[in-house]
Every structure is written in C-alpha cells, then in structure tokens.
Coordinates of C-alpha atoms in Angstrom, one line a residue:
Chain A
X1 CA 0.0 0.0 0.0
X2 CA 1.1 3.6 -1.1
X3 CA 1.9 6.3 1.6
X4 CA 0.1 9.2 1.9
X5 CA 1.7 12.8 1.4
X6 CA 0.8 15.6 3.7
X7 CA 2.4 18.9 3.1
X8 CA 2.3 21.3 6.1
X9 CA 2.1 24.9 4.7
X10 CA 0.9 28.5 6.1
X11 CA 2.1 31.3 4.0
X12 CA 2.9 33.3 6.7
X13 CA 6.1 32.9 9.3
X14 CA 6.5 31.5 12.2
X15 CA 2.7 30.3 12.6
X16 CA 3.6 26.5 13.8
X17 CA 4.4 24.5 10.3
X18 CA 7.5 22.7 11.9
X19 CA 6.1 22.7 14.8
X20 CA 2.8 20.9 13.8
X21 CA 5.2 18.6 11.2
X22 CA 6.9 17.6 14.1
X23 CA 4.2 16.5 16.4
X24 CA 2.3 14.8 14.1
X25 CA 4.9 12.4 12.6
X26 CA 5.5 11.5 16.4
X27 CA 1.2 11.4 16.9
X28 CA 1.3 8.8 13.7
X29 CA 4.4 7.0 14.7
X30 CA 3.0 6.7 18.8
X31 CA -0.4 4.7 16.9
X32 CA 2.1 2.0 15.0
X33 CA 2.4 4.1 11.4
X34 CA 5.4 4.1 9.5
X35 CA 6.3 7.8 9.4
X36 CA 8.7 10.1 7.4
X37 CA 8.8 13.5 8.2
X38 CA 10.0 15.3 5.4
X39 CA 12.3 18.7 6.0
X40 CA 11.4 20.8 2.7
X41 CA 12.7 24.3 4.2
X42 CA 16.3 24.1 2.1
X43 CA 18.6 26.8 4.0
X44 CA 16.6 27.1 6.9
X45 CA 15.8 24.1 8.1
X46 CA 14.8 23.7 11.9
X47 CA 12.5 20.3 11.9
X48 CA 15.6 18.5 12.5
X49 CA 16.4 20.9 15.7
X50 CA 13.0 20.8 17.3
X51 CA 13.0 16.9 16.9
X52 CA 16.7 16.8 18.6
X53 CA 18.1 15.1 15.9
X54 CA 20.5 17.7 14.5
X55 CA 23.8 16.2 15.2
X56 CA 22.5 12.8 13.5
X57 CA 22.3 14.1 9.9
X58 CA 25.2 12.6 7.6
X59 CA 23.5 13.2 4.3
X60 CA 20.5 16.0 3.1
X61 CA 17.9 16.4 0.6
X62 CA 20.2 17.9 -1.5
X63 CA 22.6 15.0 -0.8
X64 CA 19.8 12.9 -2.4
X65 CA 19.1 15.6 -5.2
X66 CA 22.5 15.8 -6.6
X67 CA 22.9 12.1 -6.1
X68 CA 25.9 12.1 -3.6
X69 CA 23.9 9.7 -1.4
X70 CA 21.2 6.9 -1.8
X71 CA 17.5 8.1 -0.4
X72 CA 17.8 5.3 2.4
X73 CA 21.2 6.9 3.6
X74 CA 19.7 10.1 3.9
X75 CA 16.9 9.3 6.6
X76 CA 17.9 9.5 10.2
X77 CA 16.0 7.6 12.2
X78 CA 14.3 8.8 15.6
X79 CA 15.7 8.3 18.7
X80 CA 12.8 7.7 20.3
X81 CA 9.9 6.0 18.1
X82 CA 11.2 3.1 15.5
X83 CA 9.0 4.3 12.9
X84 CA 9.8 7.3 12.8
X85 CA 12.5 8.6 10.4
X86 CA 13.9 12.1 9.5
X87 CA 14.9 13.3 5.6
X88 CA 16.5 16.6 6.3
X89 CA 16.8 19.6 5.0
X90 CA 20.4 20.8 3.5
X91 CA 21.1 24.2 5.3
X92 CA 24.2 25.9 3.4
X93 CA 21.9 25.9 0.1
X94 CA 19.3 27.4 -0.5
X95 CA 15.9 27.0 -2.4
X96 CA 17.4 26.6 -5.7
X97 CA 18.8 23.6 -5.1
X98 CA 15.4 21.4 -5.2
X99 CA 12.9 21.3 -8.0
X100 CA 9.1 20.4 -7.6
X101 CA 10.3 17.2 -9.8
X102 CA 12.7 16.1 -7.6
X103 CA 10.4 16.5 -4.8
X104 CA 7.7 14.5 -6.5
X105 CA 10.4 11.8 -7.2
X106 CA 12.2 11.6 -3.9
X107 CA 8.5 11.1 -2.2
X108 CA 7.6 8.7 -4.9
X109 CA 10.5 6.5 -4.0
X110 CA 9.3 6.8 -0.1
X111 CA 5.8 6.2 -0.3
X112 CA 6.6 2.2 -1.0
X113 CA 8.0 2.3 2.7
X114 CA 6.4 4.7 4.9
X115 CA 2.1 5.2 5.5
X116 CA 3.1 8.8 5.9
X117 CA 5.3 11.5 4.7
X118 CA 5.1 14.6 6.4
X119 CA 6.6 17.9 4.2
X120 CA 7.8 20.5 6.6
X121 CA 7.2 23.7 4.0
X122 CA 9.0 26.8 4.3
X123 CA 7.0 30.3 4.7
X124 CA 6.1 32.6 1.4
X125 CA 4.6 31.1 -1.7
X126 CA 7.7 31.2 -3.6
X127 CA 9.9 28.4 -5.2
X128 CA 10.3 26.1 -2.0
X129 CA 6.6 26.2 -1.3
X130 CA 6.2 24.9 -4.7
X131 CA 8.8 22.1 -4.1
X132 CA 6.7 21.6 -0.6
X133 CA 3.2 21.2 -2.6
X134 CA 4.1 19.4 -5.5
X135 CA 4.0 15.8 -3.9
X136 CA 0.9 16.3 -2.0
X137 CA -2.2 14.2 -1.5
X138 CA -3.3 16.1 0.9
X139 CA -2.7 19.6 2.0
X140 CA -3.0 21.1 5.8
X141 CA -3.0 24.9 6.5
X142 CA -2.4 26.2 9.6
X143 CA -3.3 29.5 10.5
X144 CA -3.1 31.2 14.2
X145 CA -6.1 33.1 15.0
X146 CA -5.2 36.8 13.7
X147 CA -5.8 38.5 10.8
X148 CA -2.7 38.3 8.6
X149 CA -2.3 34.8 9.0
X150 CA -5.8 34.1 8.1
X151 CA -5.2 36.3 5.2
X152 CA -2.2 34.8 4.4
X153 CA -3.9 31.1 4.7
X154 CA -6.3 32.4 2.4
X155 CA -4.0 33.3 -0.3
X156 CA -2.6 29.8 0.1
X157 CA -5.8 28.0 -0.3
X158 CA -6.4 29.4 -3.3
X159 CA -2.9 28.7 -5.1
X160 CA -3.4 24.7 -3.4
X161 CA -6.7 24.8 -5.4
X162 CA -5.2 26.5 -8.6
X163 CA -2.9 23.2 -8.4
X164 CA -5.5 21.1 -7.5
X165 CA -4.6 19.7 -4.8
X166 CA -6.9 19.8 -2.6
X167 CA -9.3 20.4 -0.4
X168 CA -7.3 21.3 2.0
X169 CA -7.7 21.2 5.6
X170 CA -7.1 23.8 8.2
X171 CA -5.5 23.7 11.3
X172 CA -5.8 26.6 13.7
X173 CA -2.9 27.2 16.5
X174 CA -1.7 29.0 19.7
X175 CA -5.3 29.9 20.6
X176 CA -6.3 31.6 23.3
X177 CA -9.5 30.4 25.1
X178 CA -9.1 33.6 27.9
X179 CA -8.4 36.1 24.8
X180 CA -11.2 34.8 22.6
X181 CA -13.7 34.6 25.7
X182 CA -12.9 38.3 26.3
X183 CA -13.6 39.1 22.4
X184 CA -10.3 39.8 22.2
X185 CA -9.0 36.7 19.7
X186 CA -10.9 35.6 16.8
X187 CA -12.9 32.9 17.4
X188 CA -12.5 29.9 15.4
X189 CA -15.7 29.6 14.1
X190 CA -15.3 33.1 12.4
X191 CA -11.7 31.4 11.0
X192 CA -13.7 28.2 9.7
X193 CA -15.9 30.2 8.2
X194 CA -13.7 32.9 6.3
X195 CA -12.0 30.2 4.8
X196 CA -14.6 27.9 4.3
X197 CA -12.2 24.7 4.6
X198 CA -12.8 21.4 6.5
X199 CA -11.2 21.9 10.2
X200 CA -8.7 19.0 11.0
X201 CA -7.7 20.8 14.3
X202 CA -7.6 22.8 17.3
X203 CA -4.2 23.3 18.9
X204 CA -4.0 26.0 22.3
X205 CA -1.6 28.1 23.1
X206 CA 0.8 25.8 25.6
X207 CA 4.3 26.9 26.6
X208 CA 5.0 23.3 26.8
X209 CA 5.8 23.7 23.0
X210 CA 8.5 26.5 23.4
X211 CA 10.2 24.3 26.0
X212 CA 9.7 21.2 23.6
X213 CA 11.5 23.1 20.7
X214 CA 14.3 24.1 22.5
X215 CA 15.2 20.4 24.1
X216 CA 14.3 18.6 20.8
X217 CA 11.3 16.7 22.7
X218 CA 8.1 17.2 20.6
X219 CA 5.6 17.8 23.0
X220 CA 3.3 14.9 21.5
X221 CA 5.7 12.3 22.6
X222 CA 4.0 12.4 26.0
X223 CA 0.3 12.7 27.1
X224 CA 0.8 15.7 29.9
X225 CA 0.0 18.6 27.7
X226 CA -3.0 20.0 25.8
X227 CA -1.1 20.7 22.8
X228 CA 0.4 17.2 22.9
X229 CA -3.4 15.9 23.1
X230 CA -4.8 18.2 20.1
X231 CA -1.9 17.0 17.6
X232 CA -2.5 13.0 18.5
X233 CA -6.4 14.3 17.9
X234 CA -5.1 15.7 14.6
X235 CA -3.5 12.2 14.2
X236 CA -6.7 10.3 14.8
X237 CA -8.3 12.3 12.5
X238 CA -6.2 11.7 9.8
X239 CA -6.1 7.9 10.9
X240 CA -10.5 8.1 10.2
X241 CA -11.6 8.2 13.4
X242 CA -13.9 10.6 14.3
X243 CA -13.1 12.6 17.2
X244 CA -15.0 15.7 18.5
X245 CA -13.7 18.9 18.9
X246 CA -13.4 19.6 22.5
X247 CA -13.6 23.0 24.6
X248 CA -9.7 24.3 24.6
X249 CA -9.2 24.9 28.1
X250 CA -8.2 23.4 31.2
X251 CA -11.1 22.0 32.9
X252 CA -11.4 23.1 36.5
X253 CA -11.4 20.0 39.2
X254 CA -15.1 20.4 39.5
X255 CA -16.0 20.0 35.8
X256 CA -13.8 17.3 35.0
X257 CA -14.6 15.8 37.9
X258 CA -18.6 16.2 36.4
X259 CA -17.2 15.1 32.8
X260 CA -16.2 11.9 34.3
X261 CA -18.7 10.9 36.1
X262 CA -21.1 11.9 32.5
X263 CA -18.5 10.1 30.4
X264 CA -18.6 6.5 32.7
X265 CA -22.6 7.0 32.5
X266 CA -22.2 7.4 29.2
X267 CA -20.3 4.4 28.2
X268 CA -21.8 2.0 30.8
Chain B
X1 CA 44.6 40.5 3.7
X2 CA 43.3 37.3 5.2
X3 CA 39.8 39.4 5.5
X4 CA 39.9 39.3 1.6
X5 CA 40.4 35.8 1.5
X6 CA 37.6 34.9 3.0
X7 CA 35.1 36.7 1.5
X8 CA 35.8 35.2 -1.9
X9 CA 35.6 32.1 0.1
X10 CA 32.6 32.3 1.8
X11 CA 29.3 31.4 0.4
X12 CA 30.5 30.2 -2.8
X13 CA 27.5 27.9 -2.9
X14 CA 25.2 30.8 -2.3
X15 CA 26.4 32.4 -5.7
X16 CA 23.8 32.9 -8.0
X17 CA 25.7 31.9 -11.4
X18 CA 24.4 28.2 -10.8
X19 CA 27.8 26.5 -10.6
X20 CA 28.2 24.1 -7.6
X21 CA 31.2 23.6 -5.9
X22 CA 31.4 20.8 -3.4
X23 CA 34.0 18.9 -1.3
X24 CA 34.6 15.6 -1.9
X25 CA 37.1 12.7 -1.1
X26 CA 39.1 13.2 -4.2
X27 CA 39.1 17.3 -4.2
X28 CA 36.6 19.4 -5.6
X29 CA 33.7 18.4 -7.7
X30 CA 32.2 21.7 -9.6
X31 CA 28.9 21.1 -11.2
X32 CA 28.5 23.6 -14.1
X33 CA 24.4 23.8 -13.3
X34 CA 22.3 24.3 -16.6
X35 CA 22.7 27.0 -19.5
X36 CA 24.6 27.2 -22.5
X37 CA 28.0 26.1 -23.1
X38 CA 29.6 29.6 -24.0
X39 CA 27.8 31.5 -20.7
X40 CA 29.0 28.5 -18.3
X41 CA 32.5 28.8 -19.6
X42 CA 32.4 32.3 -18.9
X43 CA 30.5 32.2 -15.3
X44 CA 33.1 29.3 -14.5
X45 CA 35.8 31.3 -15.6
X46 CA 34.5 34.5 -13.4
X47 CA 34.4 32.1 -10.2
X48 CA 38.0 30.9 -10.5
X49 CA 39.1 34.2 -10.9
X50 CA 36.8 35.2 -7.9
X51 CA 38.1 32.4 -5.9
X52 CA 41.5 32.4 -7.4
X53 CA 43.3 31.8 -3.9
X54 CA 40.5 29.2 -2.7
X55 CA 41.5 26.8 -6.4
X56 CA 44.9 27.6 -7.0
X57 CA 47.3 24.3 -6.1
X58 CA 43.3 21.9 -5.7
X59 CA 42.2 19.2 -8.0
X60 CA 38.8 19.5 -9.3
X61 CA 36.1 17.2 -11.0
X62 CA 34.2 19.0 -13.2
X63 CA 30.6 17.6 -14.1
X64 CA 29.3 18.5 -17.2
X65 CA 25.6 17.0 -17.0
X66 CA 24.4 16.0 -20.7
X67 CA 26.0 18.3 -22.8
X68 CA 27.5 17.2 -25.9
X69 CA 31.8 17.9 -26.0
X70 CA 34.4 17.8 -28.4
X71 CA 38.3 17.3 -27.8
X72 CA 38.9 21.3 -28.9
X73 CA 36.0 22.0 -26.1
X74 CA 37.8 19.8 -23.9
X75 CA 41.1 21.6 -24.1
X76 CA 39.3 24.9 -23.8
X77 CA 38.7 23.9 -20.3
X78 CA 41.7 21.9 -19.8
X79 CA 43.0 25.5 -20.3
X80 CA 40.8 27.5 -18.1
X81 CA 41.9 25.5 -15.0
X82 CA 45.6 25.1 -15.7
X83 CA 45.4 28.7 -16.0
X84 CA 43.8 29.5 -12.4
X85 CA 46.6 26.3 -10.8
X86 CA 44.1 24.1 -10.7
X87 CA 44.8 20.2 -11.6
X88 CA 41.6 19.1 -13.5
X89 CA 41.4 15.3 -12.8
X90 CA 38.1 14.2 -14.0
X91 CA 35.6 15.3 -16.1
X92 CA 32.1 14.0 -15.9
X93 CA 29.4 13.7 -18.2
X94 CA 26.3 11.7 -19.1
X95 CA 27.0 11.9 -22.4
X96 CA 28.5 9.2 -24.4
X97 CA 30.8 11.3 -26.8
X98 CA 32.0 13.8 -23.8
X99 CA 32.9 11.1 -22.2
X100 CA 35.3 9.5 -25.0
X101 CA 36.7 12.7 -25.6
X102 CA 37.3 13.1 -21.9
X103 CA 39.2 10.1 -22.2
X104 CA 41.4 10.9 -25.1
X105 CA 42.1 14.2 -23.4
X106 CA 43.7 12.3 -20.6
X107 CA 40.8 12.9 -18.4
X108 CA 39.1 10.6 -16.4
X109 CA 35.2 10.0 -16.7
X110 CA 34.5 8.4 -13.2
X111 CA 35.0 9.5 -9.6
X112 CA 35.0 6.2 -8.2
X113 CA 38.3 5.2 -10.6
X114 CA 39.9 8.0 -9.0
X115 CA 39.3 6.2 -5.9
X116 CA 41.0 3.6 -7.1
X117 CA 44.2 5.5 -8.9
X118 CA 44.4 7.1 -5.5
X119 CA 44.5 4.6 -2.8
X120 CA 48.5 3.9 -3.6
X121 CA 49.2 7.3 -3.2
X122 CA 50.9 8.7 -0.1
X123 CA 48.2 10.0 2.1
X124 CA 47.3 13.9 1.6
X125 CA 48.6 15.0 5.5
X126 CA 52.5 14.9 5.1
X127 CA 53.5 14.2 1.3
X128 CA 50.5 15.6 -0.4
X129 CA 49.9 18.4 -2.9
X130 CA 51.1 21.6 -1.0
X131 CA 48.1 23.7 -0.4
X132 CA 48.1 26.6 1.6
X133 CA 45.9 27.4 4.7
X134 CA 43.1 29.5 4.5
X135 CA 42.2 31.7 7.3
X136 CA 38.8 32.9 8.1
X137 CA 39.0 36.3 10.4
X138 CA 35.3 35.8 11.4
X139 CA 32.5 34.1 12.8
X140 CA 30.6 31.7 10.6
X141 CA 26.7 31.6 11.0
X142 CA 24.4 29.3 10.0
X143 CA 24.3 28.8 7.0
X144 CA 27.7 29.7 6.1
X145 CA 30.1 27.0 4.6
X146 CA 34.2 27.0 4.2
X147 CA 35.5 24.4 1.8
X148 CA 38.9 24.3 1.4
X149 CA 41.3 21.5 0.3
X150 CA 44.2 22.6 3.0
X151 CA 44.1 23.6 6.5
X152 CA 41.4 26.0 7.5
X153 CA 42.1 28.2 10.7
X154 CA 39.1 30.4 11.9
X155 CA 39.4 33.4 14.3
X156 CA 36.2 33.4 15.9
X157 CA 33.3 31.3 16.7
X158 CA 31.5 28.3 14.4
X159 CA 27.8 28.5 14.8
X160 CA 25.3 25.6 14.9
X161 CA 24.4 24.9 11.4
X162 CA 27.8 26.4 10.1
X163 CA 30.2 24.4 8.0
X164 CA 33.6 24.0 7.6
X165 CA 35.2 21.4 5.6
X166 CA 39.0 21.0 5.4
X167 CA 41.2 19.1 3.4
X168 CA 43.4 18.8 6.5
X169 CA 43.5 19.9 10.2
X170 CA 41.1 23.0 11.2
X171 CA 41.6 25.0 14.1
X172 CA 38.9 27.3 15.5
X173 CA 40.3 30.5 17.7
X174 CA 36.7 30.6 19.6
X175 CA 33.8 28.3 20.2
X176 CA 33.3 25.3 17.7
X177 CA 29.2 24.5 17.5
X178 CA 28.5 23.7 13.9
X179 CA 29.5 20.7 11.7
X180 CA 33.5 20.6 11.1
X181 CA 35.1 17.8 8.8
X182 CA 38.9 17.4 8.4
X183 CA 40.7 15.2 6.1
X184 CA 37.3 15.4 4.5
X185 CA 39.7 13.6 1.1
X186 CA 41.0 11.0 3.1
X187 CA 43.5 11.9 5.6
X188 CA 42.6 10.6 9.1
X189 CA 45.4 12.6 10.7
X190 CA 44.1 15.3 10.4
X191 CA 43.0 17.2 13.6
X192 CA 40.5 19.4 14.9
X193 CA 41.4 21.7 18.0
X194 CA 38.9 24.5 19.4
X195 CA 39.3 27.0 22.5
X196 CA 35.8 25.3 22.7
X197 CA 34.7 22.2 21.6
X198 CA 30.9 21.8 21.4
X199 CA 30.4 20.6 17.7
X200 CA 27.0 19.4 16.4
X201 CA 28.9 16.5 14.6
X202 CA 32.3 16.5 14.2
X203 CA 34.2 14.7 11.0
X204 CA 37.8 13.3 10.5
X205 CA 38.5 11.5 6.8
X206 CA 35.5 8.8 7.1
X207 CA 34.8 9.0 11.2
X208 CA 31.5 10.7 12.4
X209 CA 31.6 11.6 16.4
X210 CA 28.8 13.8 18.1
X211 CA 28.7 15.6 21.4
X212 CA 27.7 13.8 24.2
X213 CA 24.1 15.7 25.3
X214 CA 25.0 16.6 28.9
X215 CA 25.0 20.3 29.9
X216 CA 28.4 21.8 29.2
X217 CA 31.3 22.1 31.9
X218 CA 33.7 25.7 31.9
X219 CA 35.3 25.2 28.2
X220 CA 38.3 24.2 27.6
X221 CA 40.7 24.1 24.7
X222 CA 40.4 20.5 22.9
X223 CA 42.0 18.5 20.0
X224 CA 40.0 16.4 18.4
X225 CA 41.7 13.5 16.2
X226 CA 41.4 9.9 15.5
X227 CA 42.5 7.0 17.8
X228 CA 41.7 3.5 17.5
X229 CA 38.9 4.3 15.1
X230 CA 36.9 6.2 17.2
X231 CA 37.4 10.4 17.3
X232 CA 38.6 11.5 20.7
X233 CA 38.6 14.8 21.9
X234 CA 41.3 15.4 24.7
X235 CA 41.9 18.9 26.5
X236 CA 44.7 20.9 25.8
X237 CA 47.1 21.7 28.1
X238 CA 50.4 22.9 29.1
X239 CA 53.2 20.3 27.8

C-alpha cells in the first residue's frame, strides 16, 4: 500500500508549520504508522532541531538531489519512536537547489515504505513552497487566529486549489480560550468560516511547546500537555476516526470531575 | 589580507551563477548547473578568478551534466583551469561522446576510478599536494560554509548549522558549535582543536563523532583526532 503525502504549509512565518510537522509524525508513529517527516525548508531548516536530531544528519535532501547519497542513507531515524524517520533539509543551500520534480520523485521512491510522509514547507509562496506542494495528496494549513495569518492562509488555499490539490484542511494554532472569551481573539468559528475549509484541528496556546522546541522533545511524545493531546487528535483524524472537537481549556477540578462521572454514565 | 580571503571564500554555494562547488574525497567536484555552453564557460571562468586563492594548487572534478563535447572543447577547459593552478582530474558527463573525448584528453570519466588510482598514493597529510591554509577572520553563522582542500584556521566562533570542511587539520580561535570535517579527502590525521569544543557533529576523513548531550562544563581548549577508530577529543594543556 502507497503512503500518503501531507504537506504542512501557512504562508505566513512562524505560525507552527515545523512545529505541527513535528508533532504529528511523532502522533502517527505513537499509533504504530510508518512515518517520514520530510524537512522541505532548504537553507533554513529547523525540523531537524526541534525533533533533537540535528547532530544525527550525515546526508540531506540535496545529498539525495544531486545524487551524492542513496535516499535510504539520507533518513535519520528517531531516537525515540522506530517508525519514525527524518529526511533533512540541507542548510548551506538554498531553495534553488530542489525542483518540484525532484520532490515528487524523492517522495515517490518513499511512499513504497512509509504510510506517511510529512513535508515541513518553508514560509512565502515562492519556489520552496512549490517544491513543498508538489507531492501532495493532501494539504493542511495552519493558520493562528489573527488577521494576517488568516489572510495569508487564504491566499494559500487558493494557489493549493489553482494546483489542485486539494481540499485542503485547516488547522488553527496557539489559541487563546481567555483572549477569545474576552472578544479579544478571533474565534475559530469566524476562522472556519472565512475560509470555508474542512477543520482537522484545534491546537491552544501551551508553553510546553516553546520548552519542547528548545530540548528537541516534541511535545506529543507524552500525554501531559493539551497541545500534545490536540496534535494525536489531529493524528486520529487523519487515521479516520472521528473525534470531536473539544472546549480548549483546562477543565477546573469540578467539571472534570462532572465530565467523568457523565462520560462513565455514558459508556456503561 | 586574510579578511579578503575569505570573502571570496565564503558562500560560494550561495552564488547565484548556478555552478556548484562541493567537497569531496578526491578534491573538488564543480557542477557547471544548466545553461549554455559559452555563458558557463564564462561564469566558471568569473568564479575561478573570484576564488582564485581558494583553487589555485586543488584538484577538481568537473561535471558537465548531458552536454555534448568535443576534444577542442575539452582543451578549452583543460586551459581554463591550468590557467587558475588548478589540476583538472576528472571530467564527468552523461554523455556518451564527452565522455570519450574526456578520455582521449587524458581525463578521467568516473569519480569512483579516481578512488581507485588514488589509494597507492601517499596520504594527503604529510607528502600531499602543497596547499596553503586558509584563514577565516570571522564568525561563521548558519548557513555559512568554508570548503577548502588545506588547512582551514578560523578566528572566531562556528555556529550551529555552520560548515567548515577542510582538506586537512582545522583550528577554530573561539567556540566550535557547527559541523566541522577534516581530512574530509582521506586523511585521518588530520586534527581538529577549538578553545571550545561543542560541535554538532564532528568529521575526520571517514569518522563521524557527536557531542555527548550533557549540559556543558567551563570550556576548555580540545584537540579532536582519531585514535583507535573512534574520534577523541582530549583537552589541551600545558606540555
């Protein structure tokens, strides 16, 4: 069976792409799939960083590319999760270095061994987007909840359609539940509904993730933070389950304390 | 005068001109990127003369991707690098009739046979070409990549995702955090010494080492080299 491609794209900067790469390919890896998270930001590459694999890289992309290496000798595999597996980005090149066809080929070769390739994209609409979007099955967005970034996410959807490639599917982060209970955040309904996309996921604002990024420890490798849960939500999703989209906030003691007594009724 | 050095020598792969110039065992491989004939010969020409300290006394590949070559071509290029010191080994090609003309020229049409012609040879360290040393009177960011078939010596730091590959030993006058390979064509004596030594990955010839993952101690000055084919970093002290 062929893998699927997922390319993670934004437009705009420093919304969560690698982030959301990264957390996912561990979600899919944590429920037994054969993962490859693909590093597609050439000169500027971070996936590798904020999965603590950086001193592991022998060979790149580019490695692959310009035929210096063989694909297999490219991946680096996780240190934590066995199905897991890395194909970084090269960071002395830059964009230019990668086509779209190479892209399309190097993924092509990976699908026969992996359920899932994950493409890291870089930010803009440029060349490396393209390179980012050209194997895709499926496309997810992810947008935070503030105007440029919608806007930007909008712009994107259009060019994913122009190639059709999608639908694609939107995933909104660092959300505020305090901010947008005050009317002072968008609220993700209004997001849903400016871009009128299929919603995939909900991910809240946790500082969990800053810490994760900076010790190379994806914050969905363990179950003790809300933005861990969302992504292996995401990752359930994208598996076919159907999993509702739950209230973004910490639960006082009192209502989860109510939640589980409901849910055991529920179930008996 | 060292300053100038280095910036024809740094970020030669960011250049826009679409030639690639890469490390490899054997030397330098240069990929002439696509175009016509006549403009590559003249961007290639402007990098060597750019770079003119960074290629004189190397030995270079040159790959010429499909394009259809004649002897006269050939010895047009043969030329070009003899003029700018550089020994042009190889020349690679897809192409069945660039590569017989290659042949006839002297040249030879596969890196992996240069493997082969070289392993008699005396290793590059002590009885190798003489190549100079190339010092870098800066701090290298990400990004950034030194390539240089002798030894490179860097006064100030190496940051992660900064590159440095040397044909022999190379010494950095400041904090070592990016990717460093010496002997990167073979030789396993070469050494790499840092006031600090904190690489992301560290290289010698065809050893790969990384840093342990503790939290650092106070730096010290180390010498990295290979022992008992593993890479072993020792402090430096007082002798």
């Amino acid at each position: 069976m062929a893998g699927r491609v997922l390319t993670i794209t934004s437009g705009k900067g420093g919304v969560g792409k690698t982030t959301a790469t990264a957390n996912l390919g561990v979600a899919l890896a944590t429920r037994g799939q054969r993962v490859v998270v693909v590093d597609a930001d050439i000169g500027l590459r971070n996936l590798d960083v904020m999965m603590g694999l950086e001193n592991r890289i022998v060979y790149d992309l580019v490695d692959v590319v310009e035929e210096r290496c063989r694909l297999r000798q490219a991946l680096v595999r996780d240190k934590r999760l066995s199905e897991l597996y890395l194909l970084p980005a090269a960071q002395t090149r830059d964009k230019t270095a990668v086509g779209p066809e190479d892209m399309v080929r190097i993924c092509e070769e990976l699908r026969a061994s992996f359920d899932f390739l994950v493409v890291d994209s870089p930010a803009g609409i440029e060349q490396g987007f393209r390179n980012a979007i050209a194997p895709a099955d499926e496309v997810l967005i992810i947008t935070n909840p503030e105007v440029a970034a919608v806007r930007d996410a909008d712009r994107v959807i259009g060019l994913i359609e122009a190639e059709e490639k999608g639908p694609a599917r939107l995933i909104i982060n660092r959300i505020k539940p305090e901010m947008v209970r005050r009317g002072d955040m968008m609220e993700t309904a209004a997001v849903v509904e400016l871009l009128a996309v299929e919603l995939i996921g909900l991910i809240p604002e946790d500082e969990a993730v800053i810490t994760a990024a900076n010790t190379g420890r994806p914050v969905a490798l363990s179950d003790n933070s809300l933005a861990g849960r969302a992504f292996h939500n995401i990752a359930r999703r994208l598996l076919g389950e159907d999993v509702p989209f739950v209230p973004l906030r910490e639960a006082g003691f009192f209502e989860r304390l109510l939640r589980f007594v409901r849910t055991e009724g529920e179930e008996r | 005068m060292c300053y100038n050095r280095f910036s024809h020598a740094g970020g030669w792969e960011m250049e826009a001109d679409g030639i690639v110039v890469k490390g490899i065992r054997q030397g330098l491989l240069i990929n002439l990127g696509e175009g016509p004939w006549e403009e590559r010969l003249a961007r290639l020409a402007h990098r060597l003369e750019a770079g003119a300290t960074f290629f004189r006394g190397g030995r270079a590949a040159l790959d010429v991707g499909a394009r259809p070559l004649d002897s006269e071509e050939i010895r047009r290029v043969q030329a070009l690098f003899a003029r700018y010191g550089v020994e042009l080994w190889a020349l690679l090609s897809t192409c069945d009739e660039t590569v017989l003309a290659a042949v006839r020229a002297g040249l030879v049409p596969d890196l992996a046979l240069g493997d082969r012609v070289q392993e008699p040879a005396e290793p590059v360290g002590e009885a190798g070409p003489a190549v100079g040393g190339l010092v870098v009177g800066r701090t290298l960011r990400s990004g950034q990549r030194i390539e240089h078939p002798g030894d490179v010596v860097i006064i100030g730091d190496v940051h992660a995702g900064a590159e440095v590959v040397a044909g022999r030993h190379v010494i950095v006058w400041g904090r070592l955090q990016g990717v460093v390979h010496a002997g990167a064509m073979g030789d396993a004596g070469a050494v790499v010494c840092a006031l600090d030594l904190a690489p992301t990955q560290l290289r010698i010839a065809g050893y790969i080492a990384r840093s342990p993952e503790e939290k650092r101690r106070r730096p010290v000055p180390e010498i990295a080299r290979v022992r008992d084919g593993y890479i072993e970093a020792m402090p430096w002290r007082k002798r």
